[in-house]
JSON list of C-alpha atoms in Angstrom, two decimals:
[
{"chain": "Z", "resi": 225, "resn": "UNK", "atom": "CA", "xyz": [-13.72, 21.93, -34.02]},
{"chain": "Z", "resi": 226, "resn": "UNK", "atom": "CA", "xyz": [-10.74, 19.97, -33.57]},
{"chain": "Z", "resi": 227, "resn": "UNK", "atom": "CA", "xyz": [-7.30, 19.81, -32.04]},
{"chain": "Z", "resi": 228, "resn": "UNK", "atom": "CA", "xyz": [-4.42, 18.33, -33.98]},
{"chain": "Z", "resi": 229, "resn": "UNK", "atom": "CA", "xyz": [-1.76, 16.21, -32.63]},
{"chain": "Z", "resi": 230, "resn": "UNK", "atom": "CA", "xyz": [1.09, 14.92, -34.86]},
{"chain": "Z", "resi": 231, "resn": "UNK", "atom": "CA", "xyz": [2.05, 11.40, -34.55]},
{"chain": "Z", "resi": 232, "resn": "UNK", "atom": "CA", "xyz": [5.93, 10.73, -34.12]},
{"chain": "Z", "resi": 233, "resn": "UNK", "atom": "CA", "xyz": [7.66, 9.01, -37.05]},
{"chain": "Z", "resi": 234, "resn": "UNK", "atom": "CA", "xyz": [6.85, 5.37, -36.77]},
{"chain": "Z", "resi": 235, "resn": "UNK", "atom": "CA", "xyz": [7.52, 2.43, -39.13]},
{"chain": "Z", "resi": 236, "resn": "UNK", "atom": "CA", "xyz": [4.05, 1.04, -39.35]},
{"chain": "Z", "resi": 237, "resn": "UNK", "atom": "CA", "xyz": [1.86, 4.57, -39.52]},
{"chain": "Z", "resi": 238, "resn": "UNK", "atom": "CA", "xyz": [-1.89, 4.30, -38.89]},
{"chain": "Z", "resi": 239, "resn": "UNK", "atom": "CA", "xyz": [-4.08, 4.30, -41.91]},
{"chain": "Z", "resi": 240, "resn": "UNK", "atom": "CA", "xyz": [-5.92, 7.52, -42.67]},
{"chain": "Z", "resi": 241, "resn": "UNK", "atom": "CA", "xyz": [-9.58, 7.33, -41.32]},
{"chain": "Z", "resi": 242, "resn": "UNK", "atom": "CA", "xyz": [-8.65, 4.86, -38.54]},
{"chain": "Z", "resi": 243, "resn": "UNK", "atom": "CA", "xyz": [-10.72, 5.56, -35.64]},
{"chain": "Z", "resi": 244, "resn": "UNK", "atom": "CA", "xyz": [-9.38, 6.10, -31.95]},
{"chain": "Z", "resi": 245, "resn": "UNK", "atom": "CA", "xyz": [-11.26, 5.99, -28.88]},
{"chain": "Z", "resi": 246, "resn": "UNK", "atom": "CA", "xyz": [-10.80, 7.47, -25.34]},
{"chain": "Z", "resi": 247, "resn": "UNK", "atom": "CA", "xyz": [-10.13, 5.02, -22.70]},
{"chain": "Z", "resi": 248, "resn": "UNK", "atom": "CA", "xyz": [-11.83, 7.16, -20.19]},
{"chain": "Z", "resi": 249, "resn": "UNK", "atom": "CA", "xyz": [-14.82, 8.22, -22.20]},
{"chain": "Z", "resi": 250, "resn": "UNK", "atom": "CA", "xyz": [-15.99, 5.85, -25.06]},
{"chain": "Z", "resi": 251, "resn": "UNK", "atom": "CA", "xyz": [-17.97, 8.55, -26.56]},
{"chain": "Z", "resi": 252, "resn": "UNK", "atom": "CA", "xyz": [-14.97, 10.70, -27.51]},
{"chain": "Z", "resi": 253, "resn": "UNK", "atom": "CA", "xyz": [-13.61, 9.61, -30.78]},
{"chain": "Z", "resi": 254, "resn": "UNK", "atom": "CA", "xyz": [-10.66, 10.73, -32.77]},
{"chain": "Z", "resi": 255, "resn": "UNK", "atom": "CA", "xyz": [-9.59, 10.09, -36.36]},
{"chain": "Z", "resi": 256, "resn": "UNK", "atom": "CA", "xyz": [-6.27, 9.70, -38.21]},
{"chain": "Z", "resi": 257, "resn": "UNK", "atom": "CA", "xyz": [-5.61, 12.41, -40.81]},
{"chain": "Z", "resi": 258, "resn": "UNK", "atom": "CA", "xyz": [-2.55, 12.54, -43.04]},
{"chain": "Z", "resi": 259, "resn": "UNK", "atom": "CA", "xyz": [-1.45, 15.83, -44.26]},
{"chain": "Z", "resi": 260, "resn": "UNK", "atom": "CA", "xyz": [1.80, 16.08, -46.44]},
{"chain": "Z", "resi": 261, "resn": "UNK", "atom": "CA", "xyz": [4.38, 13.74, -44.94]},
{"chain": "Z", "resi": 262, "resn": "UNK", "atom": "CA", "xyz": [2.57, 14.00, -41.38]},
{"chain": "Z", "resi": 263, "resn": "UNK", "atom": "CA", "xyz": [0.30, 11.66, -39.62]},
{"chain": "Z", "resi": 264, "resn": "UNK", "atom": "CA", "xyz": [-2.24, 13.67, -37.57]},
{"chain": "Z", "resi": 265, "resn": "UNK", "atom": "CA", "xyz": [-4.62, 12.71, -35.03]},
{"chain": "Z", "resi": 266, "resn": "UNK", "atom": "CA", "xyz": [-7.61, 14.95, -34.94]},
{"chain": "Z", "resi": 267, "resn": "UNK", "atom": "CA", "xyz": [-9.17, 15.18, -31.42]},
{"chain": "Z", "resi": 268, "resn": "UNK", "atom": "CA", "xyz": [-12.46, 16.76, -30.38]},
{"chain": "Z", "resi": 269, "resn": "UNK", "atom": "CA", "xyz": [-11.61, 20.39, -29.67]},
{"chain": "Z", "resi": 270, "resn": "UNK", "atom": "CA", "xyz": [-14.69, 21.16, -27.41]},
{"chain": "Z", "resi": 271, "resn": "UNK", "atom": "CA", "xyz": [-13.36, 19.45, -24.33]},
{"chain": "Z", "resi": 272, "resn": "UNK", "atom": "CA", "xyz": [-13.00, 21.20, -20.98]},
{"chain": "Z", "resi": 273, "resn": "UNK", "atom": "CA", "xyz": [-9.72, 23.37, -20.57]},
{"chain": "Z", "resi": 274, "resn": "UNK", "atom": "CA", "xyz": [-8.24, 20.63, -17.97]},
{"chain": "Z", "resi": 275, "resn": "UNK", "atom": "CA", "xyz": [-9.07, 17.16, -18.82]},
{"chain": "Z", "resi": 276, "resn": "UNK", "atom": "CA", "xyz": [-7.19, 13.73, -19.25]},
{"chain": "Z", "resi": 277, "resn": "UNK", "atom": "CA", "xyz": [-7.77, 11.69, -22.42]},
{"chain": "Z", "resi": 278, "resn": "UNK", "atom": "CA", "xyz": [-5.84, 8.69, -23.45]},
{"chain": "Z", "resi": 279, "resn": "UNK", "atom": "CA", "xyz": [-6.84, 7.63, -27.00]},
{"chain": "Z", "resi": 280, "resn": "UNK", "atom": "CA", "xyz": [-6.16, 4.12, -28.36]},
{"chain": "Z", "resi": 281, "resn": "UNK", "atom": "CA", "xyz": [-7.05, 2.29, -31.84]},
{"chain": "Z", "resi": 282, "resn": "UNK", "atom": "CA", "xyz": [-10.54, 1.34, -31.78]},
{"chain": "Z", "resi": 283, "resn": "UNK", "atom": "CA", "xyz": [-10.21, -2.24, -32.11]},
{"chain": "Z", "resi": 284, "resn": "UNK", "atom": "CA", "xyz": [-7.58, -2.75, -29.43]},
{"chain": "Z", "resi": 285, "resn": "UNK", "atom": "CA", "xyz": [-9.63, -1.86, -26.44]},
{"chain": "Z", "resi": 286, "resn": "UNK", "atom": "CA", "xyz": [-12.20, -3.69, -24.17]},
{"chain": "Z", "resi": 287, "resn": "UNK", "atom": "CA", "xyz": [-14.31, -2.51, -21.20]},
{"chain": "Z", "resi": 288, "resn": "UNK", "atom": "CA", "xyz": [-12.61, -2.77, -17.92]},
{"chain": "Z", "resi": 289, "resn": "UNK", "atom": "CA", "xyz": [-14.60, -5.14, -15.49]},
{"chain": "Z", "resi": 290, "resn": "UNK", "atom": "CA", "xyz": [-13.92, -2.76, -12.59]},
{"chain": "Z", "resi": 291, "resn": "UNK", "atom": "CA", "xyz": [-14.61, 0.62, -13.65]},
{"chain": "Z", "resi": 292, "resn": "UNK", "atom": "CA", "xyz": [-16.70, 2.45, -16.45]},
{"chain": "Z", "resi": 293, "resn": "UNK", "atom": "CA", "xyz": [-13.44, 2.93, -18.43]},
{"chain": "Z", "resi": 294, "resn": "UNK", "atom": "CA", "xyz": [-11.51, 0.83, -21.18]},
{"chain": "Z", "resi": 295, "resn": "UNK", "atom": "CA", "xyz": [-8.45, -1.12, -21.22]},
{"chain": "Z", "resi": 296, "resn": "UNK", "atom": "CA", "xyz": [-6.09, -2.48, -23.92]},
{"chain": "Z", "resi": 297, "resn": "UNK", "atom": "CA", "xyz": [-6.80, -5.99, -24.96]},
{"chain": "Z", "resi": 298, "resn": "UNK", "atom": "CA", "xyz": [-4.40, -8.70, -24.40]},
{"chain": "Z", "resi": 299, "resn": "UNK", "atom": "CA", "xyz": [-2.75, -7.00, -21.52]},
{"chain": "Z", "resi": 300, "resn": "UNK", "atom": "CA", "xyz": [-2.98, -8.83, -18.16]},
{"chain": "Z", "resi": 301, "resn": "UNK", "atom": "CA", "xyz": [-2.39, -6.23, -15.28]},
{"chain": "Z", "resi": 302, "resn": "UNK", "atom": "CA", "xyz": [-2.74, -6.86, -11.51]},
{"chain": "Z", "resi": 303, "resn": "UNK", "atom": "CA", "xyz": [-5.87, -5.69, -9.91]},
{"chain": "Z", "resi": 304, "resn": "UNK", "atom": "CA", "xyz": [-5.30, -2.48, -8.17]},
{"chain": "Z", "resi": 305, "resn": "UNK", "atom": "CA", "xyz": [-5.09, -2.48, -4.43]},
{"chain": "Z", "resi": 306, "resn": "UNK", "atom": "CA", "xyz": [-8.42, -1.60, -2.75]},
{"chain": "Z", "resi": 307, "resn": "UNK", "atom": "CA", "xyz": [-7.68, 1.72, -0.91]},
{"chain": "Z", "resi": 308, "resn": "UNK", "atom": "CA", "xyz": [-9.86, 2.71, 1.90]},
{"chain": "Z", "resi": 309, "resn": "UNK", "atom": "CA", "xyz": [-9.27, 5.73, 3.87]},
{"chain": "Z", "resi": 310, "resn": "UNK", "atom": "CA", "xyz": [-10.93, 4.43, 6.96]},
{"chain": "Z", "resi": 311, "resn": "UNK", "atom": "CA", "xyz": [-8.74, 1.21, 6.75]},
{"chain": "Z", "resi": 312, "resn": "UNK", "atom": "CA", "xyz": [-5.52, 3.32, 6.23]},
{"chain": "Z", "resi": 313, "resn": "UNK", "atom": "CA", "xyz": [-6.13, 5.79, 9.10]},
{"chain": "Z", "resi": 314, "resn": "UNK", "atom": "CA", "xyz": [-4.45, 4.00, 11.85]},
{"chain": "Z", "resi": 315, "resn": "UNK", "atom": "CA", "xyz": [-2.78, 6.02, 14.40]},
{"chain": "Z", "resi": 316, "resn": "UNK", "atom": "CA", "xyz": [-0.10, 3.45, 14.64]},
{"chain": "Z", "resi": 317, "resn": "UNK", "atom": "CA", "xyz": [2.10, 4.96, 11.63]},
{"chain": "Z", "resi": 318, "resn": "UNK", "atom": "CA", "xyz": [2.00, 8.45, 13.26]},
{"chain": "Z", "resi": 319, "resn": "UNK", "atom": "CA", "xyz": [3.04, 7.44, 16.71]},
{"chain": "Z", "resi": 320, "resn": "UNK", "atom": "CA", "xyz": [6.39, 8.94, 16.37]},
{"chain": "Z", "resi": 321, "resn": "UNK", "atom": "CA", "xyz": [5.06, 12.27, 15.22]},
{"chain": "Z", "resi": 322, "resn": "UNK", "atom": "CA", "xyz": [2.23, 12.20, 17.72]},
{"chain": "Z", "resi": 323, "resn": "UNK", "atom": "CA", "xyz": [4.75, 11.47, 20.50]},
{"chain": "Z", "resi": 324, "resn": "UNK", "atom": "CA", "xyz": [7.29, 14.00, 19.28]},
{"chain": "Z", "resi": 325, "resn": "UNK", "atom": "CA", "xyz": [4.44, 16.84, 19.19]},
{"chain": "Z", "resi": 326, "resn": "UNK", "atom": "CA", "xyz": [3.38, 15.92, 22.73]},
{"chain": "Z", "resi": 327, "resn": "UNK", "atom": "CA", "xyz": [7.00, 15.90, 24.09]},
{"chain": "Z", "resi": 328, "resn": "UNK", "atom": "CA", "xyz": [7.46, 19.36, 22.53]},
{"chain": "Z", "resi": 329, "resn": "UNK", "atom": "CA", "xyz": [4.07, 20.74, 23.97]},
{"chain": "Z", "resi": 330, "resn": "UNK", "atom": "CA", "xyz": [5.07, 19.44, 27.40]},
{"chain": "Z", "resi": 331, "resn": "UNK", "atom": "CA", "xyz": [8.49, 20.93, 27.24]},
{"chain": "Z", "resi": 332, "resn": "UNK", "atom": "CA", "xyz": [7.23, 24.51, 26.54]},
{"chain": "Z", "resi": 333, "resn": "UNK", "atom": "CA", "xyz": [4.61, 24.14, 29.27]},
{"chain": "Z", "resi": 334, "resn": "UNK", "atom": "CA", "xyz": [7.41, 23.03, 31.77]},
{"chain": "Z", "resi": 335, "resn": "UNK", "atom": "CA", "xyz": [9.58, 25.76, 30.83]},
{"chain": "Z", "resi": 336, "resn": "UNK", "atom": "CA", "xyz": [6.77, 28.27, 31.25]},
{"chain": "Z", "resi": 337, "resn": "UNK", "atom": "CA", "xyz": [5.80, 26.91, 34.59]},
{"chain": "Z", "resi": 338, "resn": "UNK", "atom": "CA", "xyz": [9.35, 26.72, 35.91]},
{"chain": "Z", "resi": 339, "resn": "UNK", "atom": "CA", "xyz": [9.94, 30.30, 34.78]},
{"chain": "Z", "resi": 340, "resn": "UNK", "atom": "CA", "xyz": [6.55, 31.72, 35.84]},
{"chain": "Z", "resi": 341, "resn": "UNK", "atom": "CA", "xyz": [8.00, 33.71, 38.62]},
{"chain": "Z", "resi": 342, "resn": "UNK", "atom": "CA", "xyz": [10.70, 35.29, 36.41]},
{"chain": "Z", "resi": 343, "resn": "UNK", "atom": "CA", "xyz": [10.26, 39.14, 35.77]},
{"chain": "Z", "resi": 344, "resn": "UNK", "atom": "CA", "xyz": [11.31, 40.60, 32.55]},
{"chain": "Z", "resi": 345, "resn": "UNK", "atom": "CA", "xyz": [11.55, 44.48, 32.28]},
{"chain": "Z", "resi": 346, "resn": "UNK", "atom": "CA", "xyz": [11.59, 46.27, 29.10]},
{"chain": "Z", "resi": 347, "resn": "UNK", "atom": "CA", "xyz": [13.40, 49.76, 29.00]},
{"chain": "Z", "resi": 348, "resn": "UNK", "atom": "CA", "xyz": [13.45, 52.04, 25.87]},
{"chain": "Z", "resi": 349, "resn": "UNK", "atom": "CA", "xyz": [16.70, 54.22, 26.06]},
{"chain": "Z", "resi": 350, "resn": "UNK", "atom": "CA", "xyz": [16.19, 57.68, 24.31]},
{"chain": "Z", "resi": 351, "resn": "UNK", "atom": "CA", "xyz": [19.54, 59.06, 25.40]},
{"chain": "Z", "resi": 352, "resn": "UNK", "atom": "CA", "xyz": [22.63, 58.10, 27.39]},
{"chain": "Z", "resi": 353, "resn": "UNK", "atom": "CA", "xyz": [22.13, 58.71, 31.19]},
{"chain": "Z", "resi": 354, "resn": "UNK", "atom": "CA", "xyz": [24.18, 58.11, 34.15]},
{"chain": "Z", "resi": 355, "resn": "UNK", "atom": "CA", "xyz": [22.87, 54.85, 36.25]},
{"chain": "Z", "resi": 356, "resn": "UNK", "atom": "CA", "xyz": [21.12, 55.98, 39.43]},
{"chain": "Z", "resi": 357, "resn": "UNK", "atom": "CA", "xyz": [20.87, 53.60, 42.33]},
{"chain": "Z", "resi": 358, "resn": "UNK", "atom": "CA", "xyz": [17.54, 52.66, 43.52]},
{"chain": "Z", "resi": 359, "resn": "UNK", "atom": "CA", "xyz": [17.28, 51.82, 47.17]},
{"chain": "Z", "resi": 360, "resn": "UNK", "atom": "CA", "xyz": [13.62, 50.58, 47.95]},
{"chain": "Z", "resi": 361, "resn": "UNK", "atom": "CA", "xyz": [12.53, 50.49, 51.60]},
{"chain": "Z", "resi": 362, "resn": "UNK", "atom": "CA", "xyz": [12.53, 47.21, 53.50]},
{"chain": "Z", "resi": 363, "resn": "UNK", "atom": "CA", "xyz": [14.36, 44.05, 53.51]},
{"chain": "Z", "resi": 364, "resn": "UNK", "atom": "CA", "xyz": [16.42, 43.63, 50.19]},
{"chain": "Z", "resi": 365, "resn": "UNK", "atom": "CA", "xyz": [16.56, 40.35, 48.40]},
{"chain": "Z", "resi": 366, "resn": "UNK", "atom": "CA", "xyz": [19.58, 39.70, 46.30]},
{"chain": "Z", "resi": 367, "resn": "UNK", "atom": "CA", "xyz": [18.49, 38.52, 42.74]},
{"chain": "Z", "resi": 368, "resn": "UNK", "atom": "CA", "xyz": [19.91, 35.09, 41.78]},
{"chain": "Z", "resi": 369, "resn": "UNK", "atom": "CA", "xyz": [20.31, 36.04, 38.17]},
{"chain": "Z", "resi": 370, "resn": "UNK", "atom": "CA", "xyz": [20.37, 39.06, 36.23]},
{"chain": "Z", "resi": 371, "resn": "UNK", "atom": "CA", "xyz": [20.15, 39.26, 32.55]},
{"chain": "Z", "resi": 372, "resn": "UNK", "atom": "CA", "xyz": [20.98, 42.40, 30.67]},
{"chain": "Z", "resi": 373, "resn": "UNK", "atom": "CA", "xyz": [20.32, 42.87, 27.08]},
{"chain": "Z", "resi": 374, "resn": "UNK", "atom": "CA", "xyz": [21.19, 45.94, 24.98]},
{"chain": "Z", "resi": 375, "resn": "UNK", "atom": "CA", "xyz": [19.36, 46.61, 21.59]},
{"chain": "Z", "resi": 376, "resn": "UNK", "atom": "CA", "xyz": [20.75, 49.42, 19.78]},
{"chain": "Z", "resi": 377, "resn": "UNK", "atom": "CA", "xyz": [18.94, 50.89, 16.79]},
{"chain": "Z", "resi": 378, "resn": "UNK", "atom": "CA", "xyz": [20.09, 53.87, 15.02]},
{"chain": "Z", "resi": 379, "resn": "UNK", "atom": "CA", "xyz": [17.52, 56.01, 13.14]},
{"chain": "Z", "resi": 380, "resn": "UNK", "atom": "CA", "xyz": [19.13, 57.88, 10.28]}
]
């Protein structure tokens, strides 16, 4: 079973029967086929659903010296930079993120520590009532701040 890929119109069309090979897997071959006025590349159809394949004419590739794939002949490319997770995992590039995170965590802890003696009371109001004055026994301490919030919710 084969998959068909139509070549775009190019002035120098490939000859029928010309072989193409996959740069990533040298065992996968494709062939040029001419049908009416179209040039078609017949590619193996039994490949995995998600895969990458780059086909090039058979005589225009050579084995790569670094990996087990092929590259086009006559092309001089720079060597790929060696990438190592161990070498690239320095803490220095992340100093800004790390210090900002620590500052925010310390700010939250400081705010909680400063306001640790604050009392918050939650009241659920079911119906309007007249305020009653509460006079506890003993010495009265005047509060420094009183915060009042009203949340109205209407149930239809």
